Coordinates of C-alpha atoms in Angstrom, one line a residue:
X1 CA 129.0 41.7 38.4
X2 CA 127.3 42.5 35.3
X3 CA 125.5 39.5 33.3
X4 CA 124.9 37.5 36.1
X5 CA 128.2 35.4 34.6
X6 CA 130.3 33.8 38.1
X7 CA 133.8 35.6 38.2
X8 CA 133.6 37.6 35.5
X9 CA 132.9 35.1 32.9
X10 CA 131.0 35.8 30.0
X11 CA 129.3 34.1 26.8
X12 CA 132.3 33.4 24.2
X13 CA 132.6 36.1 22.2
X14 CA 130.6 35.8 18.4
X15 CA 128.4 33.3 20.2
X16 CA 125.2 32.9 21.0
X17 CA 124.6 35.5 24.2
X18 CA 121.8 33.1 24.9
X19 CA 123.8 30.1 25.4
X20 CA 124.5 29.2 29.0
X21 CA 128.0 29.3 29.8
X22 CA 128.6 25.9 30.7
X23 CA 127.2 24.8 27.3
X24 CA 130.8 25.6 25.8
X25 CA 134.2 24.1 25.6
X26 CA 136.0 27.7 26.7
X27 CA 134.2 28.4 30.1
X28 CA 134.6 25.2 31.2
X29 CA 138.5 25.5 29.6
X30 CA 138.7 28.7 31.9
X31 CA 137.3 27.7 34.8
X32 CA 140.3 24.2 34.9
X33 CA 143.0 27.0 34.1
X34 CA 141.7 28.9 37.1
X35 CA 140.7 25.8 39.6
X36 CA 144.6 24.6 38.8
X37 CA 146.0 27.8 40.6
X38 CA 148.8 26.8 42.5
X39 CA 149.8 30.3 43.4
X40 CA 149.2 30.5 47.1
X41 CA 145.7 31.3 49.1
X42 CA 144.6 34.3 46.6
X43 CA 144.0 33.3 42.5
X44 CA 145.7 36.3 41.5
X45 CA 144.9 35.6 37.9
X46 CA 141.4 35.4 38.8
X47 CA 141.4 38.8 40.8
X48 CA 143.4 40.8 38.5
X49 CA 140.4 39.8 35.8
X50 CA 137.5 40.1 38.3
X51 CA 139.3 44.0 38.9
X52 CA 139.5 44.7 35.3
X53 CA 135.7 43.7 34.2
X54 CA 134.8 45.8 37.3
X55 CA 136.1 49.0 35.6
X56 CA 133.3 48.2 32.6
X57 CA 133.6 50.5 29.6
X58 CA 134.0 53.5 31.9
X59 CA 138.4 53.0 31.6
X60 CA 139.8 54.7 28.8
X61 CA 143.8 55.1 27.7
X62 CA 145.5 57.8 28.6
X63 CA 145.8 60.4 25.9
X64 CA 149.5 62.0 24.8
X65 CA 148.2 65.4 26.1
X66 CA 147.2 64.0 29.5
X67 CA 150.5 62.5 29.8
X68 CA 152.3 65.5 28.8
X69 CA 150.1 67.0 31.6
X70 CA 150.6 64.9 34.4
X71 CA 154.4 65.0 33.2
X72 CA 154.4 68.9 33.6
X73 CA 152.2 68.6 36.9
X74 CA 155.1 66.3 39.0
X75 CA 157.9 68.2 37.0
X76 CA 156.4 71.6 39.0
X77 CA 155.9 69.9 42.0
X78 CA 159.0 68.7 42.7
X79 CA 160.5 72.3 41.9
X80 CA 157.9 73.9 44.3
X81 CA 159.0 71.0 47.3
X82 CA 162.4 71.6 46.8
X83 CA 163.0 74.2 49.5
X84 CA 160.6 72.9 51.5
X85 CA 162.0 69.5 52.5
X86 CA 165.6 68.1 52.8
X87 CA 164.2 65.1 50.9
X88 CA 165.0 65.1 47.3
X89 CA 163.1 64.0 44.3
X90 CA 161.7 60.5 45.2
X91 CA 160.7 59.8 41.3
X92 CA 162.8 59.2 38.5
X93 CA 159.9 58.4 35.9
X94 CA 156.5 60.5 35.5
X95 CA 153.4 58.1 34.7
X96 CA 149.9 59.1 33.3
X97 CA 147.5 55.7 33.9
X98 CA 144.7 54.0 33.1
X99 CA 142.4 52.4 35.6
X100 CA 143.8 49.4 34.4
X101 CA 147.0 50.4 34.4
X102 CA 146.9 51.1 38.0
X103 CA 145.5 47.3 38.8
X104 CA 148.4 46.1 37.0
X105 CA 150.9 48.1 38.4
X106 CA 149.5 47.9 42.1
X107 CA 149.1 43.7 42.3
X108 CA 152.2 43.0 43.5
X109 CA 152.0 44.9 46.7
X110 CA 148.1 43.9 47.2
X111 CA 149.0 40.5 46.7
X112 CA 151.8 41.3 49.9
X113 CA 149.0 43.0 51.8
X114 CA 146.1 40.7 51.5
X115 CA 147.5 36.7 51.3
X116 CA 148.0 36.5 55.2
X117 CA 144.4 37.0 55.4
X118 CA 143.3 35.1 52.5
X119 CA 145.2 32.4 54.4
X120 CA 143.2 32.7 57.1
X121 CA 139.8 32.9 55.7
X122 CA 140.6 29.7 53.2
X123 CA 140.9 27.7 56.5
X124 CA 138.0 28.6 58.3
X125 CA 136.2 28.1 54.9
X126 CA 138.0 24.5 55.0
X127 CA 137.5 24.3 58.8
X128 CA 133.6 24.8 58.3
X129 CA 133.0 22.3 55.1
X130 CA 135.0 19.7 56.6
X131 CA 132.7 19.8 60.3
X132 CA 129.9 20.0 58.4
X133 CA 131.0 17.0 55.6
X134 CA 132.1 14.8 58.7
X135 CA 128.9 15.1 60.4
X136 CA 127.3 13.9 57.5
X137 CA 129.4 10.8 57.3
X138 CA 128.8 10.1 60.6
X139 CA 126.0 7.9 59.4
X140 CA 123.6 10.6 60.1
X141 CA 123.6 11.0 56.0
X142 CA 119.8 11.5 55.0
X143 CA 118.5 8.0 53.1
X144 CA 118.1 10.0 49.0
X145 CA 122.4 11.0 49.8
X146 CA 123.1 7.7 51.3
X147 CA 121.4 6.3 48.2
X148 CA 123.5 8.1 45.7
X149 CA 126.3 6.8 47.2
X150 CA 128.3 4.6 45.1
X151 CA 128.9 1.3 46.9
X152 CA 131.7 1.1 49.0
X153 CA 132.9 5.0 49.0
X154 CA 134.1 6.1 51.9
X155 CA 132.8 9.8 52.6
X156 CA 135.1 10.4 55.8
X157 CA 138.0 9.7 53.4
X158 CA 136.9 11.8 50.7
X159 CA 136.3 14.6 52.9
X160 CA 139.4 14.1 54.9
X161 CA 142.7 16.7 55.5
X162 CA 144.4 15.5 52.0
X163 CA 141.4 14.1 50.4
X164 CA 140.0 15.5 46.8
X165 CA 137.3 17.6 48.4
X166 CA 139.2 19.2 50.8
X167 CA 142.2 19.9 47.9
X168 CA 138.9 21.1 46.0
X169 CA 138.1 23.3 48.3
X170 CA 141.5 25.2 48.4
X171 CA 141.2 25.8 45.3
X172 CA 137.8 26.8 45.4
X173 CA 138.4 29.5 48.3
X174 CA 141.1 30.9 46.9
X175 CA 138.9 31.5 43.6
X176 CA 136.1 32.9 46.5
X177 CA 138.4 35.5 47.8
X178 CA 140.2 36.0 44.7
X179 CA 137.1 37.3 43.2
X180 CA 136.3 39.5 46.0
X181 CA 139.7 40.9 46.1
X182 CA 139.4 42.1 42.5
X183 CA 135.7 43.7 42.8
X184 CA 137.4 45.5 45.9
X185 CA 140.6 46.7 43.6
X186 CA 138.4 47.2 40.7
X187 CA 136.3 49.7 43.0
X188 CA 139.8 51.2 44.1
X189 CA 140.9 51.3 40.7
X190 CA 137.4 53.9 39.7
X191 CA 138.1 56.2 42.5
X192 CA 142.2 56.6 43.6
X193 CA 143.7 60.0 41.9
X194 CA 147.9 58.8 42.0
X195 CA 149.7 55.7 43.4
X196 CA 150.0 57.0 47.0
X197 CA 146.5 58.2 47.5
X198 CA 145.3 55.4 50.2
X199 CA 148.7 56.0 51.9
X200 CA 150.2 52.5 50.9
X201 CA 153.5 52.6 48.6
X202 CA 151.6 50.8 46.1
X203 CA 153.6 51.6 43.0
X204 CA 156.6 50.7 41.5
X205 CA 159.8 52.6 43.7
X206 CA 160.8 55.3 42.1
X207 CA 157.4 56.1 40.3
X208 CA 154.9 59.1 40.3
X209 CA 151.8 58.4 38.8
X210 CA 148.6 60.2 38.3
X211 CA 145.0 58.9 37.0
X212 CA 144.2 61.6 34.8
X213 CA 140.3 60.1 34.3
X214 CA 140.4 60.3 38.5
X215 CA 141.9 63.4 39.0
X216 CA 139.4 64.9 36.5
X217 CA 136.4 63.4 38.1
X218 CA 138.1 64.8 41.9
X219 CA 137.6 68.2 40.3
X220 CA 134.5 68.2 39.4
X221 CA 131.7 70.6 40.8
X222 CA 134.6 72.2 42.7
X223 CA 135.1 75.5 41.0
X224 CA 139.0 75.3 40.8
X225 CA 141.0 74.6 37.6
X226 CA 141.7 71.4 36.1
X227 CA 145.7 72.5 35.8
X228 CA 145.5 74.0 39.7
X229 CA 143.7 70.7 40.8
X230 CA 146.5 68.3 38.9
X231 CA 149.2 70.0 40.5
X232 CA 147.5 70.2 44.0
X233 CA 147.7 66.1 43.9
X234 CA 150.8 66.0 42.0
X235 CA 152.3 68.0 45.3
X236 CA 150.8 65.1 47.2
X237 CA 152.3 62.3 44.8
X238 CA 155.8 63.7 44.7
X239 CA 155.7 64.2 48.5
X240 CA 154.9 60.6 49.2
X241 CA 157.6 59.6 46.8
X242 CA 160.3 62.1 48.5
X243 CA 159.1 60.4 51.5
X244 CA 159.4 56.3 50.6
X245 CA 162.1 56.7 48.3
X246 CA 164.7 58.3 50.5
X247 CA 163.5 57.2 53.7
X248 CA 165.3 53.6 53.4
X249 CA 163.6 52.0 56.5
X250 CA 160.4 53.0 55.7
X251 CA 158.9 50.9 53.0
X252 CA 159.0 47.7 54.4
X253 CA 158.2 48.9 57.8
X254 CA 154.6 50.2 56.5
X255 CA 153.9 47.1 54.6
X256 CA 155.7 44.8 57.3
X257 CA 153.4 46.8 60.2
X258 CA 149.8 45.9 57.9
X259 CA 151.0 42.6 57.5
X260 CA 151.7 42.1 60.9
X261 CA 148.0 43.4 61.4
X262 CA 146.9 40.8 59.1
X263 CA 148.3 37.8 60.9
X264 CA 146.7 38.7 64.2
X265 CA 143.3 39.0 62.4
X266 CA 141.2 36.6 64.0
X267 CA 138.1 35.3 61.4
X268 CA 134.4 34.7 62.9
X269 CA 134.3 30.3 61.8
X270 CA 130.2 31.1 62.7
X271 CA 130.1 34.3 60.1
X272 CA 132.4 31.8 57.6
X273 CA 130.1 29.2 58.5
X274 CA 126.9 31.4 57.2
X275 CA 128.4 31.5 53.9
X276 CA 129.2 27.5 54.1
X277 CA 125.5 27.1 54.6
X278 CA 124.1 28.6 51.6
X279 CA 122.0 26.0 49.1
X280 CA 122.4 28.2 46.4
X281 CA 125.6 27.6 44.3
X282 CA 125.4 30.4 42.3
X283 CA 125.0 32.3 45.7
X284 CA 128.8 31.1 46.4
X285 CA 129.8 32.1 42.9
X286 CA 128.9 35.7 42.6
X287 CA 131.3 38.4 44.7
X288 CA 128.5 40.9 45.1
X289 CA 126.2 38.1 46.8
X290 CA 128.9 37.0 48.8
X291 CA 130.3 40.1 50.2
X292 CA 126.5 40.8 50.8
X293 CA 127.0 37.2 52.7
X294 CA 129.8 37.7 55.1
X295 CA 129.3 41.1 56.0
X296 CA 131.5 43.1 58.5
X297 CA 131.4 40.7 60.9
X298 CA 133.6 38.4 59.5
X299 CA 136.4 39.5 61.4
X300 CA 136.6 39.3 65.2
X301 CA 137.6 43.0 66.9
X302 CA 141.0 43.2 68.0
X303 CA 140.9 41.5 71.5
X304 CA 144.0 40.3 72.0
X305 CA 147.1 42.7 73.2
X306 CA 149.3 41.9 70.4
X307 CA 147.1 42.4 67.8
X308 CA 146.0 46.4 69.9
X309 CA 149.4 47.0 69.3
X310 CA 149.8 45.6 65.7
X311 CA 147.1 48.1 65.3
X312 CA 148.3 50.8 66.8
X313 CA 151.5 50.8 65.6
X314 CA 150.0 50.7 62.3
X315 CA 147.6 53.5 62.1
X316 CA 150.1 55.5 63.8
X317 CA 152.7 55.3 61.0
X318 CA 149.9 55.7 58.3
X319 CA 148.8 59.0 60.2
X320 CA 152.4 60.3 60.6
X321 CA 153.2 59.7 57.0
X322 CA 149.6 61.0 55.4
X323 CA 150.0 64.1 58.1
X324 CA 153.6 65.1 56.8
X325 CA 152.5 64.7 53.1
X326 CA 149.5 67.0 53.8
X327 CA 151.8 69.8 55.6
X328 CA 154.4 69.7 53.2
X329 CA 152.0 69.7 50.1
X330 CA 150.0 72.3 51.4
X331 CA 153.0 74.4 52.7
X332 CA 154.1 74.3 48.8
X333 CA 150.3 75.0 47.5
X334 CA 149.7 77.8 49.9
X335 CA 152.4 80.0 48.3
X336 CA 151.1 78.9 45.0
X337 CA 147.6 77.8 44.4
X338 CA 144.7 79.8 45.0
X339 CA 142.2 77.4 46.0
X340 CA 144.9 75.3 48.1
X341 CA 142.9 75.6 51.0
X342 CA 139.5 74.4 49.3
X343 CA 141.3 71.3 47.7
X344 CA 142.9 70.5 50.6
X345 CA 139.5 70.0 52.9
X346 CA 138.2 68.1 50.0
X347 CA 141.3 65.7 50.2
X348 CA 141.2 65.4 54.2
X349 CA 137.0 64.9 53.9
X350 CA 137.6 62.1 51.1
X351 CA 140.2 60.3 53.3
X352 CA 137.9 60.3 56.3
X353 CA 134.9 59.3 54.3
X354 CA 136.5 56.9 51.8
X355 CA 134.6 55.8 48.9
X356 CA 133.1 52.0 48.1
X357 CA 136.2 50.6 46.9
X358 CA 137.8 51.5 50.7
X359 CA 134.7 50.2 52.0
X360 CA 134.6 46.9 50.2
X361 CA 138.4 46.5 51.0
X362 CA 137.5 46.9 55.2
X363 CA 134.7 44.1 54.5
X364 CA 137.5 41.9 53.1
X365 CA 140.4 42.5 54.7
X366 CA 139.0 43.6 57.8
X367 CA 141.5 46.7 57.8
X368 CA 140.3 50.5 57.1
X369 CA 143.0 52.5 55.1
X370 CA 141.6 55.5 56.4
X371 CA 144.1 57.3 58.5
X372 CA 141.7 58.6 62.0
X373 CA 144.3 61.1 62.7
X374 CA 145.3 63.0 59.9
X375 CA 144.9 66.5 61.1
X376 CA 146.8 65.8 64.6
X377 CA 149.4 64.2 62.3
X378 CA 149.6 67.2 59.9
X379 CA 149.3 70.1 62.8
X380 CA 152.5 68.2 64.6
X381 CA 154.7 68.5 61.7
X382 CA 153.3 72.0 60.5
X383 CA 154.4 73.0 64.5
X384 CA 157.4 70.8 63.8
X385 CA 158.5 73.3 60.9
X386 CA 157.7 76.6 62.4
X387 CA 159.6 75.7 65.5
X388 CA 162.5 73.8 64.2
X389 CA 162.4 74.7 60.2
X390 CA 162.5 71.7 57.2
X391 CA 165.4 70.4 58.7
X392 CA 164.8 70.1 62.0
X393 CA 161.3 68.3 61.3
X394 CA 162.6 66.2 58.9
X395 CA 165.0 64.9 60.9
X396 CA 163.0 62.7 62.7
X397 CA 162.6 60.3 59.4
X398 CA 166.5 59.5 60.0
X399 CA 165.1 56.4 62.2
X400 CA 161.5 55.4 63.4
X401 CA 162.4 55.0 67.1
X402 CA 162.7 59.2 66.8
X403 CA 159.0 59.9 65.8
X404 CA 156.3 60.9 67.5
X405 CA 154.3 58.5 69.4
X406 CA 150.6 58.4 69.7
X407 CA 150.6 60.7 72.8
X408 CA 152.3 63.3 70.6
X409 CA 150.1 63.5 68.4
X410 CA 147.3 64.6 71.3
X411 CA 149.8 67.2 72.0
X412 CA 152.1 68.5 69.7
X413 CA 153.1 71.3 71.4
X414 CA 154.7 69.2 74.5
X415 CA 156.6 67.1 71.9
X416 CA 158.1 70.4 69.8
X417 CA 159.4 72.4 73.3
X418 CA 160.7 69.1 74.7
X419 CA 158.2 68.1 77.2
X420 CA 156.3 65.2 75.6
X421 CA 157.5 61.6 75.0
X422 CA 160.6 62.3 72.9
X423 CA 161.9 64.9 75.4
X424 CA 164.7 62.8 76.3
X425 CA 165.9 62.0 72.7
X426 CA 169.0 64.0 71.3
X427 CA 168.1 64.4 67.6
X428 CA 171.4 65.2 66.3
X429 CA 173.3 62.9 68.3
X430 CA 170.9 59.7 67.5
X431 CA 170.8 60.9 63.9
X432 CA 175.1 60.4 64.0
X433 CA 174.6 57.1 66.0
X434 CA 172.8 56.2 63.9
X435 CA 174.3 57.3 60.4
X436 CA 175.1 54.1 58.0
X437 CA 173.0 52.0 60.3
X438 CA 169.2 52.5 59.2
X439 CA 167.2 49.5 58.6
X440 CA 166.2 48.9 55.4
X441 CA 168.1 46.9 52.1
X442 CA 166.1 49.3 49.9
X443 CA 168.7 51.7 47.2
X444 CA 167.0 55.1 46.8
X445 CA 166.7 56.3 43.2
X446 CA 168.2 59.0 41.7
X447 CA 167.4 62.3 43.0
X448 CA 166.9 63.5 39.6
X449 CA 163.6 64.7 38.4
X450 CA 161.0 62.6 37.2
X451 CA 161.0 62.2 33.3
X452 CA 158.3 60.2 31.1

């Protein structure tokens, strides 16, 4: 964080810049407005501010020609998809954002994806002050404490499960990871081209959206057109809206699969406990310095069966849905773009490598949105479609118990000819079973086009 300033606070503005923040009436006016969160284990408010002062002065609104752009961009995708997949449009508005209008429209589904693990981490946070505190009043308190003391307090009490320091220090964890959540979706915010990009459906439904300040930066140094690389990731932004808009089940089963993840994330109380230990306030008040703090480690490898297959199941439907967005965008950009294959290497080499908001995310969260088997996933449904043709492949979206498994995905060629795990499956005849009964509450838009 820039200024040294704890959660993004700064000196009031037309003040003195030399005046330490605590000397005024409206940082210590902030900090009761954010310590009286009630909101559940993440201060939302406190992230979504942390995420916007990360940004700096590098954001900048979206101009009415870059809107028109990205408008034209989705507008030609969608006609280019068209044959291509029996999905139809998946967006019925267009969007050119900001930075910050991609932190405002994304919260919502973060705050989905990242409170079960908040939850956890604000107890072992609790868990660690409250052993350490209770040792202390054990009588083992050293003689300048026990002489602070006022007469009479009891320091077990204070320090017990409902007692004002343990209420304090709910508050004051979910402050703790509500600041590192927003340096990690601030980060996102600087590098994410569309809504889609990290595989997640975390826009509005029936919204395609493009960061024209992103996409511009994607392009540079790679000797292709800005139009030719806009529409390259608009082909990828309309396909993953064709994909969660008229796919009803799918949706929640993504976000229900990562949150299922989340609650089987077991947190490190020693690697907690580190953070617990430091002397330094300040230390506990700056994100940077405690990221720095808890380091990787924080959460325990998956040990445990359940949580293997929590996993599994979960970067296997990211891979499956990033591999058919890949095939299908690049099936449309091959007949189209010149450089498709160039900018489609960049986009599988930037979703292997991810970039520091990713990273930062993986420390917190202790989940990696990079999908390991993207090309498997994309060289199934590209042998999918030459075998079977776009209605054939995408007939397996009709229900998730007719995908690929992970053992398909080794060898793709066994599942197409009937050999592999799903050689026993009917298509057609589960696909009419099964008509009128996907799961799913979600109403697909409109199949019309996108329009701004």
């Amino acid at each position: 964080m820039s200024g040294g300033f704890p959660f993004g606070f700064g000196p009031t503005p037309g003040g003195d810049p030399n005046r330490p923040p605590g000397g005024g009436a409206p940082f210590f006016a902030e900090l009761e407005r954010l310590l009286s969160w009630q909101g559940g284990p993440v201060n939302w408010e406190l992230a979504r501010q942390v995420a916007v002062r990360t940004l700096g002065s590098d954001d900048r609104a979206v101009s009415p020609a870059e809107a028109g752009e990205v408008e034209n961009a989705l507008r030609i995708a969608d006609v280019w998809l068209d044959p291509l997949t029996v999905l139809p449009a998946g967006a019925t508005t267009a969007a050119a954002w900001s930075r910050e209008q991609w932190i405002e429209a994304t919260l919502p589904v973060w705050r989905t994806l990242c409170d079960p693990v908040a939850s956890k981490v604000v107890e072992a946070m609790r868990t660690g002050i409250s052993s350490g505190l209770s040792q202390l009043g054990g009588g083992d308190l050293p003689p300048e404490l026990a002489g602070a003391l006022p007469p009479g307090v009891d320091l077990g009490r204070l320090m017990g499960a409902g007692g004002p320091v343990m209420q304090m220090m709910n508050q004051v964890g979910g402050m703790l990871f509500g600041a590192q959540v927003g340096q990690a979706i601030g980060g996102l915010a600087s590098e994410v081209v569309s809504s889609t990009e990290v595989g997640l459906p975390l826009g509005p439904l029936g919204t395609a959206a493009l960061l024209p300040a992103n996409v511009a930066a994607f392009g540079q140094g790679l000797g292709v057109t800005d139009e030719e690389v806009r529409i390259y990731l608009a082909l990828r932004e309309a396909a993953s809206n064709r994909l969660y808009a008229h796919v009803p089940w799918l949706r929640a089963h993504v976000l229900g699969a990562v949150e299922e993840y989340a609650r089987g994330i077991a947190v490190d109380p020693e690697a907690v406990g580190r953070v617990m230990r430091m002397i330094d306030p300040s230390a506990l008040m700056n994100p940077e310095r405690l990221t720095e703090a808890l380091g990787e480690d924080v959460f325990a490898d998956a040990d445990t069966p359940e949580q293997k297959a929590a996993l599994a199941r979960l970067e296997l439907i990211l891979a499956l849905i990033e591999g058919w967005v890949d095939h299908v965008a690049d099936t449309a950009a091959r007949e189209h773009l010149p450089s498709s294959a160039k900018l489609r290497e960049m986009v599988r080499r930037r979703r292997a490598e991810g970039g520091p908001g990713e990273q930062i995310f993986a420390t917190l969260v202790g989940l990696s949105l990079r999908p390991r088997r993207l090309r498997e996933a994309a060289a199934l449904w590209e042998a999918l479609y030459d075998a079977r043709g776009h209605e054939g492949r995408d007939a397996l979206w009709a229900h998730p118990d007719l995908l690929p498994g992970a053992d398909d995905l080794a060898d793709p060629g066994a599942f197409v000819t009937g050999a592999g795990a799903g050689a026993d499956v009917d298509i057609i005849a589960e696909i009419e079973k099964l008509d009128g009964a996907s799961p799913g509450d979600e109403t697909p838009p409109s199949s019309d086009g996108p329009s701004s």
